[in-house]
PDB file of N, CA and C in Angstrom:
ATOM      1  N   UNK K   1     -11.930  16.366 -39.099  1.00 69.00           N
ATOM      2  CA  UNK K   1     -11.012  15.955 -38.085  1.00 69.00           C
ATOM      3  C   UNK K   1     -10.984  14.401 -38.014  1.00 69.00           C
ATOM      4  N   UNK K   2      -9.824  13.872 -37.947  1.00 84.00           N
ATOM      5  CA  UNK K   2      -9.756  12.441 -37.802  1.00 84.00           C
ATOM      6  C   UNK K   2      -9.964  12.030 -36.331  1.00 84.00           C
ATOM      7  N   UNK K   3     -10.117  10.766 -36.110  1.00 83.00           N
ATOM      8  CA  UNK K   3     -10.371  10.334 -34.710  1.00 83.00           C
ATOM      9  C   UNK K   3      -9.158  10.678 -33.838  1.00 83.00           C
ATOM     10  N   UNK K   4      -7.938  10.510 -34.374  1.00 84.00           N
ATOM     11  CA  UNK K   4      -6.704  10.771 -33.568  1.00 84.00           C
ATOM     12  C   UNK K   4      -6.683  12.307 -33.242  1.00 84.00           C
ATOM     13  N   UNK K   5      -7.006  13.164 -34.191  1.00 83.00           N
ATOM     14  CA  UNK K   5      -6.981  14.581 -33.922  1.00 83.00           C
ATOM     15  C   UNK K   5      -8.042  14.999 -32.884  1.00 83.00           C
ATOM     16  N   UNK K   6      -9.175  14.357 -32.972  1.00 82.00           N
ATOM     17  CA  UNK K   6     -10.183  14.621 -31.902  1.00 82.00           C
ATOM     18  C   UNK K   6      -9.765  14.202 -30.557  1.00 82.00           C
ATOM     19  N   UNK K   7      -9.079  13.013 -30.483  1.00 81.00           N
ATOM     20  CA  UNK K   7      -8.584  12.564 -29.201  1.00 81.00           C
ATOM     21  C   UNK K   7      -7.525  13.483 -28.637  1.00 81.00           C
ATOM     22  N   UNK K   8      -6.583  13.921 -29.485  1.00 81.00           N
ATOM     23  CA  UNK K   8      -5.544  14.872 -29.053  1.00 81.00           C
ATOM     24  C   UNK K   8      -6.154  16.202 -28.574  1.00 81.00           C
ATOM     25  N   UNK K   9      -7.160  16.705 -29.257  1.00 83.00           N
ATOM     26  CA  UNK K   9      -7.792  17.957 -28.887  1.00 83.00           C
ATOM     27  C   UNK K   9      -8.496  17.776 -27.532  1.00 83.00           C
ATOM     28  N   UNK K  10      -9.127  16.649 -27.361  1.00 83.00           N
ATOM     29  CA  UNK K  10      -9.810  16.416 -26.069  1.00 83.00           C
ATOM     30  C   UNK K  10      -8.823  16.412 -24.933  1.00 83.00           C
ATOM     31  N   UNK K  11      -7.682  15.735 -25.095  1.00 81.00           N
ATOM     32  CA  UNK K  11      -6.629  15.659 -24.134  1.00 81.00           C
ATOM     33  C   UNK K  11      -6.015  17.094 -23.837  1.00 81.00           C
ATOM     34  N   UNK K  12      -5.869  17.858 -24.898  1.00 80.00           N
ATOM     35  CA  UNK K  12      -5.314  19.210 -24.781  1.00 80.00           C
ATOM     36  C   UNK K  12      -6.312  20.045 -23.957  1.00 80.00           C
ATOM     37  N   UNK K  13      -7.607  19.917 -24.236  1.00 76.00           N
ATOM     38  CA  UNK K  13      -8.607  20.749 -23.531  1.00 76.00           C
ATOM     39  C   UNK K  13      -8.661  20.329 -22.069  1.00 76.00           C
ATOM     40  N   UNK K  14      -8.587  18.974 -21.797  1.00 77.00           N
ATOM     41  CA  UNK K  14      -8.634  18.553 -20.420  1.00 77.00           C
ATOM     42  C   UNK K  14      -7.370  19.037 -19.673  1.00 77.00           C
ATOM     43  N   UNK K  15      -6.222  19.059 -20.279  1.00 74.00           N
ATOM     44  CA  UNK K  15      -5.025  19.569 -19.694  1.00 74.00           C
ATOM     45  C   UNK K  15      -5.101  21.039 -19.378  1.00 74.00           C
ATOM     46  N   UNK K  16      -5.737  21.804 -20.341  1.00 71.00           N
ATOM     47  CA  UNK K  16      -5.881  23.277 -20.115  1.00 71.00           C
ATOM     48  C   UNK K  16      -6.850  23.508 -18.977  1.00 71.00           C
ATOM     49  N   UNK K  17      -7.947  22.741 -18.911  1.00 68.00           N
ATOM     50  CA  UNK K  17      -8.904  22.932 -17.843  1.00 68.00           C
ATOM     51  C   UNK K  17      -8.237  22.564 -16.487  1.00 68.00           C
ATOM     52  N   UNK K  18      -7.399  21.568 -16.419  1.00 67.00           N
ATOM     53  CA  UNK K  18      -6.766  21.186 -15.133  1.00 67.00           C
ATOM     54  C   UNK K  18      -5.747  22.281 -14.796  1.00 67.00           C
ATOM     55  N   UNK K  19      -5.087  22.876 -15.728  1.00 67.00           N
ATOM     56  CA  UNK K  19      -4.131  23.954 -15.470  1.00 67.00           C
ATOM     57  C   UNK K  19      -4.778  25.187 -14.990  1.00 67.00           C
ATOM     58  N   UNK K  20      -5.971  25.455 -15.457  1.00 62.00           N
ATOM     59  CA  UNK K  20      -6.734  26.655 -14.941  1.00 62.00           C
ATOM     60  C   UNK K  20      -7.330  26.396 -13.618  1.00 62.00           C
ATOM     61  N   UNK K  21      -7.626  25.158 -13.274  1.00 58.00           N
ATOM     62  CA  UNK K  21      -8.265  24.860 -11.998  1.00 58.00           C
ATOM     63  C   UNK K  21      -7.210  24.732 -10.867  1.00 58.00           C
ATOM     64  N   UNK K  22      -6.018  24.431 -11.214  1.00 58.00           N
ATOM     65  CA  UNK K  22      -4.983  24.262 -10.178  1.00 58.00           C
ATOM     66  C   UNK K  22      -4.771  25.507  -9.390  1.00 58.00           C
ATOM     67  N   UNK K  23      -4.535  26.715  -9.994  1.00 58.00           N
ATOM     68  CA  UNK K  23      -4.309  27.904  -9.194  1.00 58.00           C
ATOM     69  C   UNK K  23      -5.519  28.257  -8.314  1.00 58.00           C
ATOM     70  N   UNK K  24      -6.697  27.996  -8.845  1.00 54.00           N
ATOM     71  CA  UNK K  24      -7.926  28.285  -7.993  1.00 54.00           C
ATOM     72  C   UNK K  24      -7.977  27.414  -6.821  1.00 54.00           C
ATOM     73  N   UNK K  25      -7.646  26.149  -7.000  1.00 54.00           N
ATOM     74  CA  UNK K  25      -7.660  25.203  -5.869  1.00 54.00           C
ATOM     75  C   UNK K  25      -6.567  25.574  -4.805  1.00 54.00           C
ATOM     76  N   UNK K  26      -5.405  26.053  -5.292  1.00 57.00           N
ATOM     77  CA  UNK K  26      -4.393  26.347  -4.319  1.00 57.00           C
ATOM     78  C   UNK K  26      -4.688  27.606  -3.523  1.00 57.00           C
ATOM     79  N   UNK K  27      -5.523  28.464  -4.070  1.00 59.00           N
ATOM     80  CA  UNK K  27      -5.840  29.680  -3.385  1.00 59.00           C
ATOM     81  C   UNK K  27      -6.805  29.525  -2.214  1.00 59.00           C
ATOM     82  N   UNK K  28      -7.477  28.282  -2.164  1.00 60.00           N
ATOM     83  CA  UNK K  28      -8.398  28.070  -1.143  1.00 60.00           C
ATOM     84  C   UNK K  28      -7.731  27.961   0.217  1.00 60.00           C
ATOM     85  N   UNK K  29      -8.303  28.411   1.258  1.00 68.00           N
ATOM     86  CA  UNK K  29      -7.643  28.342   2.589  1.00 68.00           C
ATOM     87  C   UNK K  29      -7.582  26.876   3.048  1.00 68.00           C
ATOM     88  N   UNK K  30      -6.509  26.584   3.712  1.00 67.00           N
ATOM     89  CA  UNK K  30      -6.287  25.227   4.220  1.00 67.00           C
ATOM     90  C   UNK K  30      -7.177  24.983   5.469  1.00 67.00           C
ATOM     91  N   UNK K  31      -7.820  23.810   5.511  1.00 69.00           N
ATOM     92  CA  UNK K  31      -8.619  23.460   6.656  1.00 69.00           C
ATOM     93  C   UNK K  31      -7.642  22.887   7.711  1.00 69.00           C
ATOM     94  N   UNK K  32      -7.888  23.174   8.975  1.00 71.00           N
ATOM     95  CA  UNK K  32      -7.040  22.618  10.037  1.00 71.00           C
ATOM     96  C   UNK K  32      -7.180  21.120  10.147  1.00 71.00           C
ATOM     97  N   UNK K  33      -6.056  20.491  10.457  1.00 67.00           N
ATOM     98  CA  UNK K  33      -6.029  19.042  10.600  1.00 67.00           C
ATOM     99  C   UNK K  33      -6.443  18.692  12.003  1.00 67.00           C
ATOM    100  N   UNK K  34      -7.457  17.865  12.142  1.00 69.00           N
ATOM    101  CA  UNK K  34      -7.933  17.458  13.480  1.00 69.00           C
ATOM    102  C   UNK K  34      -7.759  15.971  13.522  1.00 69.00           C
ATOM    103  N   UNK K  35      -7.466  15.443  14.693  1.00 64.00           N
ATOM    104  CA  UNK K  35      -7.345  13.988  14.952  1.00 64.00           C
ATOM    105  C   UNK K  35      -8.680  13.463  15.441  1.00 64.00           C
ATOM    106  N   UNK K  36      -9.033  12.241  14.998  1.00 67.00           N
ATOM    107  CA  UNK K  36     -10.308  11.723  15.478  1.00 67.00           C
ATOM    108  C   UNK K  36     -10.181  11.298  16.960  1.00 67.00           C
ATOM    109  N   UNK K  37     -11.328  11.105  17.583  1.00 68.00           N
ATOM    110  CA  UNK K  37     -11.305  10.657  18.969  1.00 68.00           C
ATOM    111  C   UNK K  37     -10.754   9.201  19.003  1.00 68.00           C
ATOM    112  N   UNK K  38     -10.041   8.914  20.011  1.00 65.00           N
ATOM    113  CA  UNK K  38      -9.509   7.576  20.170  1.00 65.00           C
ATOM    114  C   UNK K  38     -10.633   6.579  20.499  1.00 65.00           C
ATOM    115  N   UNK K  39     -10.601   5.380  19.967  1.00 65.00           N
ATOM    116  CA  UNK K  39     -11.629   4.377  20.256  1.00 65.00           C
ATOM    117  C   UNK K  39     -11.603   3.996  21.709  1.00 65.00           C
ATOM    118  N   UNK K  40     -12.763   3.592  22.198  1.00 70.00           N
ATOM    119  CA  UNK K  40     -12.828   3.116  23.612  1.00 70.00           C
ATOM    120  C   UNK K  40     -13.072   1.646  23.593  1.00 70.00           C
ATOM    121  N   UNK K  41     -12.748   1.007  24.653  1.00 69.00           N
ATOM    122  CA  UNK K  41     -12.838  -0.470  24.770  1.00 69.00           C
ATOM    123  C   UNK K  41     -14.382  -0.873  24.776  1.00 69.00           C
ATOM    124  N   UNK K  42     -14.696  -1.921  24.032  1.00 72.00           N
ATOM    125  CA  UNK K  42     -16.032  -2.458  24.091  1.00 72.00           C
ATOM    126  C   UNK K  42     -16.223  -3.207  25.403  1.00 72.00           C
ATOM    127  N   UNK K  43     -17.519  -3.365  25.799  1.00 77.00           N
ATOM    128  CA  UNK K  43     -17.749  -4.147  27.072  1.00 77.00           C
ATOM    129  C   UNK K  43     -17.139  -5.534  27.023  1.00 77.00           C
ATOM    130  N   UNK K  44     -16.405  -5.886  28.022  1.00 77.00           N
ATOM    131  CA  UNK K  44     -15.782  -7.180  28.108  1.00 77.00           C
ATOM    132  C   UNK K  44     -14.441  -7.283  27.425  1.00 77.00           C
ATOM    133  N   UNK K  45     -13.984  -6.220  26.793  1.00 73.00           N
ATOM    134  CA  UNK K  45     -12.723  -6.171  26.129  1.00 73.00           C
ATOM    135  C   UNK K  45     -11.636  -5.748  27.119  1.00 73.00           C
ATOM    136  N   UNK K  46     -10.466  -6.330  27.071  1.00 74.00           N
ATOM    137  CA  UNK K  46      -9.397  -5.914  27.999  1.00 74.00           C
ATOM    138  C   UNK K  46      -9.002  -4.425  27.700  1.00 74.00           C
ATOM    139  N   UNK K  47      -8.664  -3.690  28.755  1.00 70.00           N
ATOM    140  CA  UNK K  47      -8.384  -2.294  28.600  1.00 70.00           C
ATOM    141  C   UNK K  47      -7.131  -2.030  27.704  1.00 70.00           C
ATOM    142  N   UNK K  48      -6.171  -2.951  27.730  1.00 71.00           N
ATOM    143  CA  UNK K  48      -4.977  -2.729  26.897  1.00 71.00           C
ATOM    144  C   UNK K  48      -5.210  -3.011  25.427  1.00 71.00           C
ATOM    145  N   UNK K  49      -6.363  -3.505  25.064  1.00 70.00           N
ATOM    146  CA  UNK K  49      -6.649  -3.803  23.620  1.00 70.00           C
ATOM    147  C   UNK K  49      -6.847  -2.543  22.816  1.00 70.00           C
ATOM    148  N   UNK K  50      -7.227  -1.466  23.477  1.00 69.00           N
ATOM    149  CA  UNK K  50      -7.432  -0.207  22.768  1.00 69.00           C
ATOM    150  C   UNK K  50      -6.263   0.691  22.977  1.00 69.00           C
ATOM    151  N   UNK K  51      -5.873   1.462  21.962  1.00 69.00           N
ATOM    152  CA  UNK K  51      -4.714   2.400  22.101  1.00 69.00           C
ATOM    153  C   UNK K  51      -5.087   3.536  23.005  1.00 69.00           C
ATOM    154  N   UNK K  52      -4.117   4.034  23.750  1.00 69.00           N
ATOM    155  CA  UNK K  52      -4.336   5.170  24.633  1.00 69.00           C
ATOM    156  C   UNK K  52      -3.841   6.468  24.068  1.00 69.00           C
ATOM    157  N   UNK K  53      -3.116   6.454  22.959  1.00 73.00           N
ATOM    158  CA  UNK K  53      -2.648   7.639  22.337  1.00 73.00           C
ATOM    159  C   UNK K  53      -2.401   7.476  20.858  1.00 73.00           C
ATOM    160  N   UNK K  54      -2.271   8.609  20.163  1.00 74.00           N
ATOM    161  CA  UNK K  54      -2.003   8.557  18.724  1.00 74.00           C
ATOM    162  C   UNK K  54      -0.655   7.914  18.510  1.00 74.00           C
ATOM    163  N   UNK K  55       0.350   8.118  19.380  1.00 81.00           N
ATOM    164  CA  UNK K  55       1.657   7.579  19.253  1.00 81.00           C
ATOM    165  C   UNK K  55       1.602   6.078  19.367  1.00 81.00           C
ATOM    166  N   UNK K  56       0.746   5.521  20.217  1.00 80.00           N
ATOM    167  CA  UNK K  56       0.651   4.113  20.292  1.00 80.00           C
ATOM    168  C   UNK K  56       0.047   3.501  19.074  1.00 80.00           C
ATOM    169  N   UNK K  57      -0.892   4.186  18.480  1.00 80.00           N
ATOM    170  CA  UNK K  57      -1.461   3.721  17.169  1.00 80.00           C
ATOM    171  C   UNK K  57      -0.321   3.677  16.136  1.00 80.00           C
ATOM    172  N   UNK K  58       0.486   4.680  16.078  1.00 83.00           N
ATOM    173  CA  UNK K  58       1.593   4.745  15.133  1.00 83.00           C
ATOM    174  C   UNK K  58       2.574   3.654  15.357  1.00 83.00           C
ATOM    175  N   UNK K  59       2.868   3.339  16.635  1.00 86.00           N
ATOM    176  CA  UNK K  59       3.817   2.258  16.948  1.00 86.00           C
ATOM    177  C   UNK K  59       3.211   0.914  16.475  1.00 86.00           C
ATOM    178  N   UNK K  60       1.938   0.693  16.710  1.00 85.00           N
ATOM    179  CA  UNK K  60       1.330  -0.566  16.268  1.00 85.00           C
ATOM    180  C   UNK K  60       1.340  -0.717  14.717  1.00 85.00           C
ATOM    181  N   UNK K  61       1.046   0.407  14.082  1.00 88.00           N
ATOM    182  CA  UNK K  61       1.112   0.363  12.635  1.00 88.00           C
ATOM    183  C   UNK K  61       2.511   0.084  12.078  1.00 88.00           C
ATOM    184  N   UNK K  62       3.530   0.677  12.746  1.00 91.00           N
ATOM    185  CA  UNK K  62       4.907   0.471  12.376  1.00 91.00           C
ATOM    186  C   UNK K  62       5.251  -1.006  12.584  1.00 91.00           C
ATOM    187  N   UNK K  63       4.803  -1.581  13.695  1.00 90.00           N
ATOM    188  CA  UNK K  63       5.141  -3.049  13.913  1.00 90.00           C
ATOM    189  C   UNK K  63       4.466  -3.902  12.822  1.00 90.00           C
ATOM    190  N   UNK K  64       3.245  -3.564  12.476  1.00 88.00           N
ATOM    191  CA  UNK K  64       2.587  -4.343  11.367  1.00 88.00           C
ATOM    192  C   UNK K  64       3.246  -4.200  10.043  1.00 88.00           C
ATOM    193  N   UNK K  65       3.751  -2.999   9.732  1.00 90.00           N
ATOM    194  CA  UNK K  65       4.458  -2.740   8.462  1.00 90.00           C
ATOM    195  C   UNK K  65       5.769  -3.518   8.450  1.00 90.00           C
ATOM    196  N   UNK K  66       6.474  -3.576   9.598  1.00 89.00           N
ATOM    197  CA  UNK K  66       7.711  -4.307   9.710  1.00 89.00           C
ATOM    198  C   UNK K  66       7.489  -5.793   9.533  1.00 89.00           C
ATOM    199  N   UNK K  67       6.436  -6.316  10.073  1.00 89.00           N
ATOM    200  CA  UNK K  67       6.078  -7.710   9.865  1.00 89.00           C
ATOM    201  C   UNK K  67       5.775  -8.041   8.451  1.00 89.00           C
ATOM    202  N   UNK K  68       5.066  -7.116   7.780  1.00 88.00           N
ATOM    203  CA  UNK K  68       4.738  -7.302   6.404  1.00 88.00           C
ATOM    204  C   UNK K  68       6.036  -7.289   5.534  1.00 88.00           C
ATOM    205  N   UNK K  69       6.944  -6.373   5.854  1.00 87.00           N
ATOM    206  CA  UNK K  69       8.211  -6.339   5.113  1.00 87.00           C
ATOM    207  C   UNK K  69       9.012  -7.649   5.290  1.00 87.00           C
ATOM    208  N   UNK K  70       8.996  -8.179   6.481  1.00 87.00           N
ATOM    209  CA  UNK K  70       9.691  -9.439   6.698  1.00 87.00           C
ATOM    210  C   UNK K  70       9.065 -10.522   5.887  1.00 87.00           C
ATOM    211  N   UNK K  71       7.733 -10.573   5.781  1.00 86.00           N
ATOM    212  CA  UNK K  71       7.046 -11.560   5.016  1.00 86.00           C
ATOM    213  C   UNK K  71       7.353 -11.426   3.520  1.00 86.00           C
ATOM    214  N   UNK K  72       7.483 -10.141   3.069  1.00 85.00           N
ATOM    215  CA  UNK K  72       7.792  -9.909   1.671  1.00 85.00           C
ATOM    216  C   UNK K  72       9.232 -10.357   1.348  1.00 85.00           C
ATOM    217  N   UNK K  73      10.102 -10.310   2.327  1.00 85.00           N
ATOM    218  CA  UNK K  73      11.505 -10.714   2.146  1.00 85.00           C
ATOM    219  C   UNK K  73      11.669 -12.225   2.279  1.00 85.00           C
ATOM    220  N   UNK K  74      10.636 -12.986   2.606  1.00 84.00           N
ATOM    221  CA  UNK K  74      10.764 -14.410   2.915  1.00 84.00           C
ATOM    222  C   UNK K  74      11.316 -15.171   1.697  1.00 84.00           C
ATOM    223  N   UNK K  75      10.871 -14.897   0.465  1.00 80.00           N
ATOM    224  CA  UNK K  75      11.472 -15.603  -0.687  1.00 80.00           C
ATOM    225  C   UNK K  75      12.961 -15.440  -0.831  1.00 80.00           C
ATOM    226  N   UNK K  76      13.455 -14.253  -0.516  1.00 82.00           N
ATOM    227  CA  UNK K  76      14.921 -14.049  -0.581  1.00 82.00           C
ATOM    228  C   UNK K  76      15.638 -14.872   0.449  1.00 82.00           C
ATOM    229  N   UNK K  77      15.024 -14.974   1.633  1.00 83.00           N
ATOM    230  CA  UNK K  77      15.660 -15.803   2.696  1.00 83.00           C
ATOM    231  C   UNK K  77      15.650 -17.291   2.387  1.00 83.00           C
ATOM    232  N   UNK K  78      14.605 -17.714   1.667  1.00 82.00           N
ATOM    233  CA  UNK K  78      14.434 -19.148   1.328  1.00 82.00           C
ATOM    234  C   UNK K  78      15.273 -19.581   0.096  1.00 82.00           C
ATOM    235  N   UNK K  79      15.779 -18.632  -0.650  1.00 81.00           N
ATOM    236  CA  UNK K  79      16.460 -18.990  -1.875  1.00 81.00           C
ATOM    237  C   UNK K  79      17.654 -19.966  -1.715  1.00 81.00           C
ATOM    238  N   UNK K  80      18.447 -19.839  -0.630  1.00 82.00           N
ATOM    239  CA  UNK K  80      19.552 -20.890  -0.449  1.00 82.00           C
ATOM    240  C   UNK K  80      18.972 -22.298  -0.249  1.00 82.00           C
ATOM    241  N   UNK K  81      17.758 -22.430   0.361  1.00 82.00           N
ATOM    242  CA  UNK K  81      17.192 -23.732   0.562  1.00 82.00           C
ATOM    243  C   UNK K  81      16.581 -24.256  -0.745  1.00 82.00           C
ATOM    244  N   UNK K  82      15.977 -23.388  -1.579  1.00 81.00           N
ATOM    245  CA  UNK K  82      15.318 -23.782  -2.782  1.00 81.00           C
ATOM    246  C   UNK K  82      16.345 -24.032  -3.946  1.00 81.00           C
ATOM    247  N   UNK K  83      17.429 -23.343  -3.923  1.00 81.00           N
ATOM    248  CA  UNK K  83      18.358 -23.418  -5.082  1.00 81.00           C
ATOM    249  C   UNK K  83      18.848 -24.815  -5.371  1.00 81.00           C
ATOM    250  N   UNK K  84      19.164 -25.691  -4.462  1.00 84.00           N
ATOM    251  CA  UNK K  84      19.638 -27.036  -4.842  1.00 84.00           C
ATOM    252  C   UNK K  84      18.512 -27.927  -5.433  1.00 84.00           C
ATOM    253  N   UNK K  85      17.326 -27.588  -5.149  1.00 82.00           N
ATOM    254  CA  UNK K  85      16.142 -28.391  -5.636  1.00 82.00           C
ATOM    255  C   UNK K  85      15.576 -27.835  -6.928  1.00 82.00           C
ATOM    256  N   UNK K  86      15.952 -26.611  -7.253  1.00 81.00           N
ATOM    257  CA  UNK K  86      15.283 -25.890  -8.343  1.00 81.00           C
ATOM    258  C   UNK K  86      15.454 -26.632  -9.707  1.00 81.00           C
ATOM    259  N   UNK K  87      16.569 -27.228 -10.072  1.00 83.00           N
ATOM    260  CA  UNK K  87      16.663 -27.914 -11.360  1.00 83.00           C
ATOM    261  C   UNK K  87      15.587 -29.063 -11.391  1.00 83.00           C
ATOM    262  N   UNK K  88      15.386 -29.770 -10.319  1.00 82.00           N
ATOM    263  CA  UNK K  88      14.413 -30.822 -10.298  1.00 82.00           C
ATOM    264  C   UNK K  88      12.990 -30.338 -10.485  1.00 82.00           C
ATOM    265  N   UNK K  89      12.680 -29.243  -9.748  1.00 79.00           N
ATOM    266  CA  UNK K  89      11.307 -28.664  -9.895  1.00 79.00           C
ATOM    267  C   UNK K  89      11.091 -28.083 -11.248  1.00 79.00           C
ATOM    268  N   UNK K  90      12.151 -27.459 -11.871  1.00 80.00           N
ATOM    269  CA  UNK K  90      12.003 -26.963 -13.263  1.00 80.00           C
ATOM    270  C   UNK K  90      11.709 -28.110 -14.214  1.00 80.00           C
ATOM    271  N   UNK K  91      12.453 -29.226 -14.048  1.00 82.00           N
ATOM    272  CA  UNK K  91      12.243 -30.400 -14.936  1.00 82.00           C
ATOM    273  C   UNK K  91      10.860 -30.966 -14.735  1.00 82.00           C
ATOM    274  N   UNK K  92      10.359 -31.028 -13.493  1.00 79.00           N
ATOM    275  CA  UNK K  92       9.033 -31.554 -13.224  1.00 79.00           C
ATOM    276  C   UNK K  92       7.975 -30.601 -13.813  1.00 79.00           C
ATOM    277  N   UNK K  93       8.245 -29.318 -13.729  1.00 77.00           N
ATOM    278  CA  UNK K  93       7.272 -28.374 -14.302  1.00 77.00           C
ATOM    279  C   UNK K  93       7.260 -28.490 -15.818  1.00 77.00           C
ATOM    280  N   UNK K  94       8.433 -28.719 -16.485  1.00 77.00           N
ATOM    281  CA  UNK K  94       8.441 -28.926 -17.903  1.00 77.00           C
ATOM    282  C   UNK K  94       7.690 -30.197 -18.406  1.00 77.00           C
ATOM    283  N   UNK K  95       7.824 -31.238 -17.564  1.00 76.00           N
ATOM    284  CA  UNK K  95       7.140 -32.507 -17.864  1.00 76.00           C
ATOM    285  C   UNK K  95       5.653 -32.323 -17.734  1.00 76.00           C
ATOM    286  N   UNK K  96       5.163 -31.655 -16.700  1.00 74.00           N
ATOM    287  CA  UNK K  96       3.794 -31.516 -16.458  1.00 74.00           C
ATOM    288  C   UNK K  96       3.204 -30.575 -17.557  1.00 74.00           C
ATOM    289  N   UNK K  97       3.898 -29.530 -17.914  1.00 68.00           N
ATOM    290  CA  UNK K  97       3.412 -28.557 -18.955  1.00 68.00           C
ATOM    291  C   UNK K  97       3.268 -29.164 -20.327  1.00 68.00           C
ATOM    292  N   UNK K  98       4.089 -30.188 -20.621  1.00 63.00           N
ATOM    293  CA  UNK K  98       3.986 -30.779 -21.946  1.00 63.00           C
ATOM    294  C   UNK K  98       3.042 -31.907 -21.998  1.00 63.00           C
TER     295      UNK K  98
END
């Protein structure tokens, strides 16, 4: 057997093993989903610093994701400001690179 044939055989065996394991795994009973206890405020910490419900945690996560999305969109918002200066910066980059 060549090295390529051995590799293909190993991949085929791994795929067959995964195919046989999948039905067995899906037959296992589902464990119930439980939510963790909500954190409590540390001594000296303001009471509003800790979330009071799972919904509040979700709202805070959503706010954080929205802020991250706005930050990821910042280059698109700055492109009208950068566009007039871009030829100069490209030329300066070419001079420095050479």
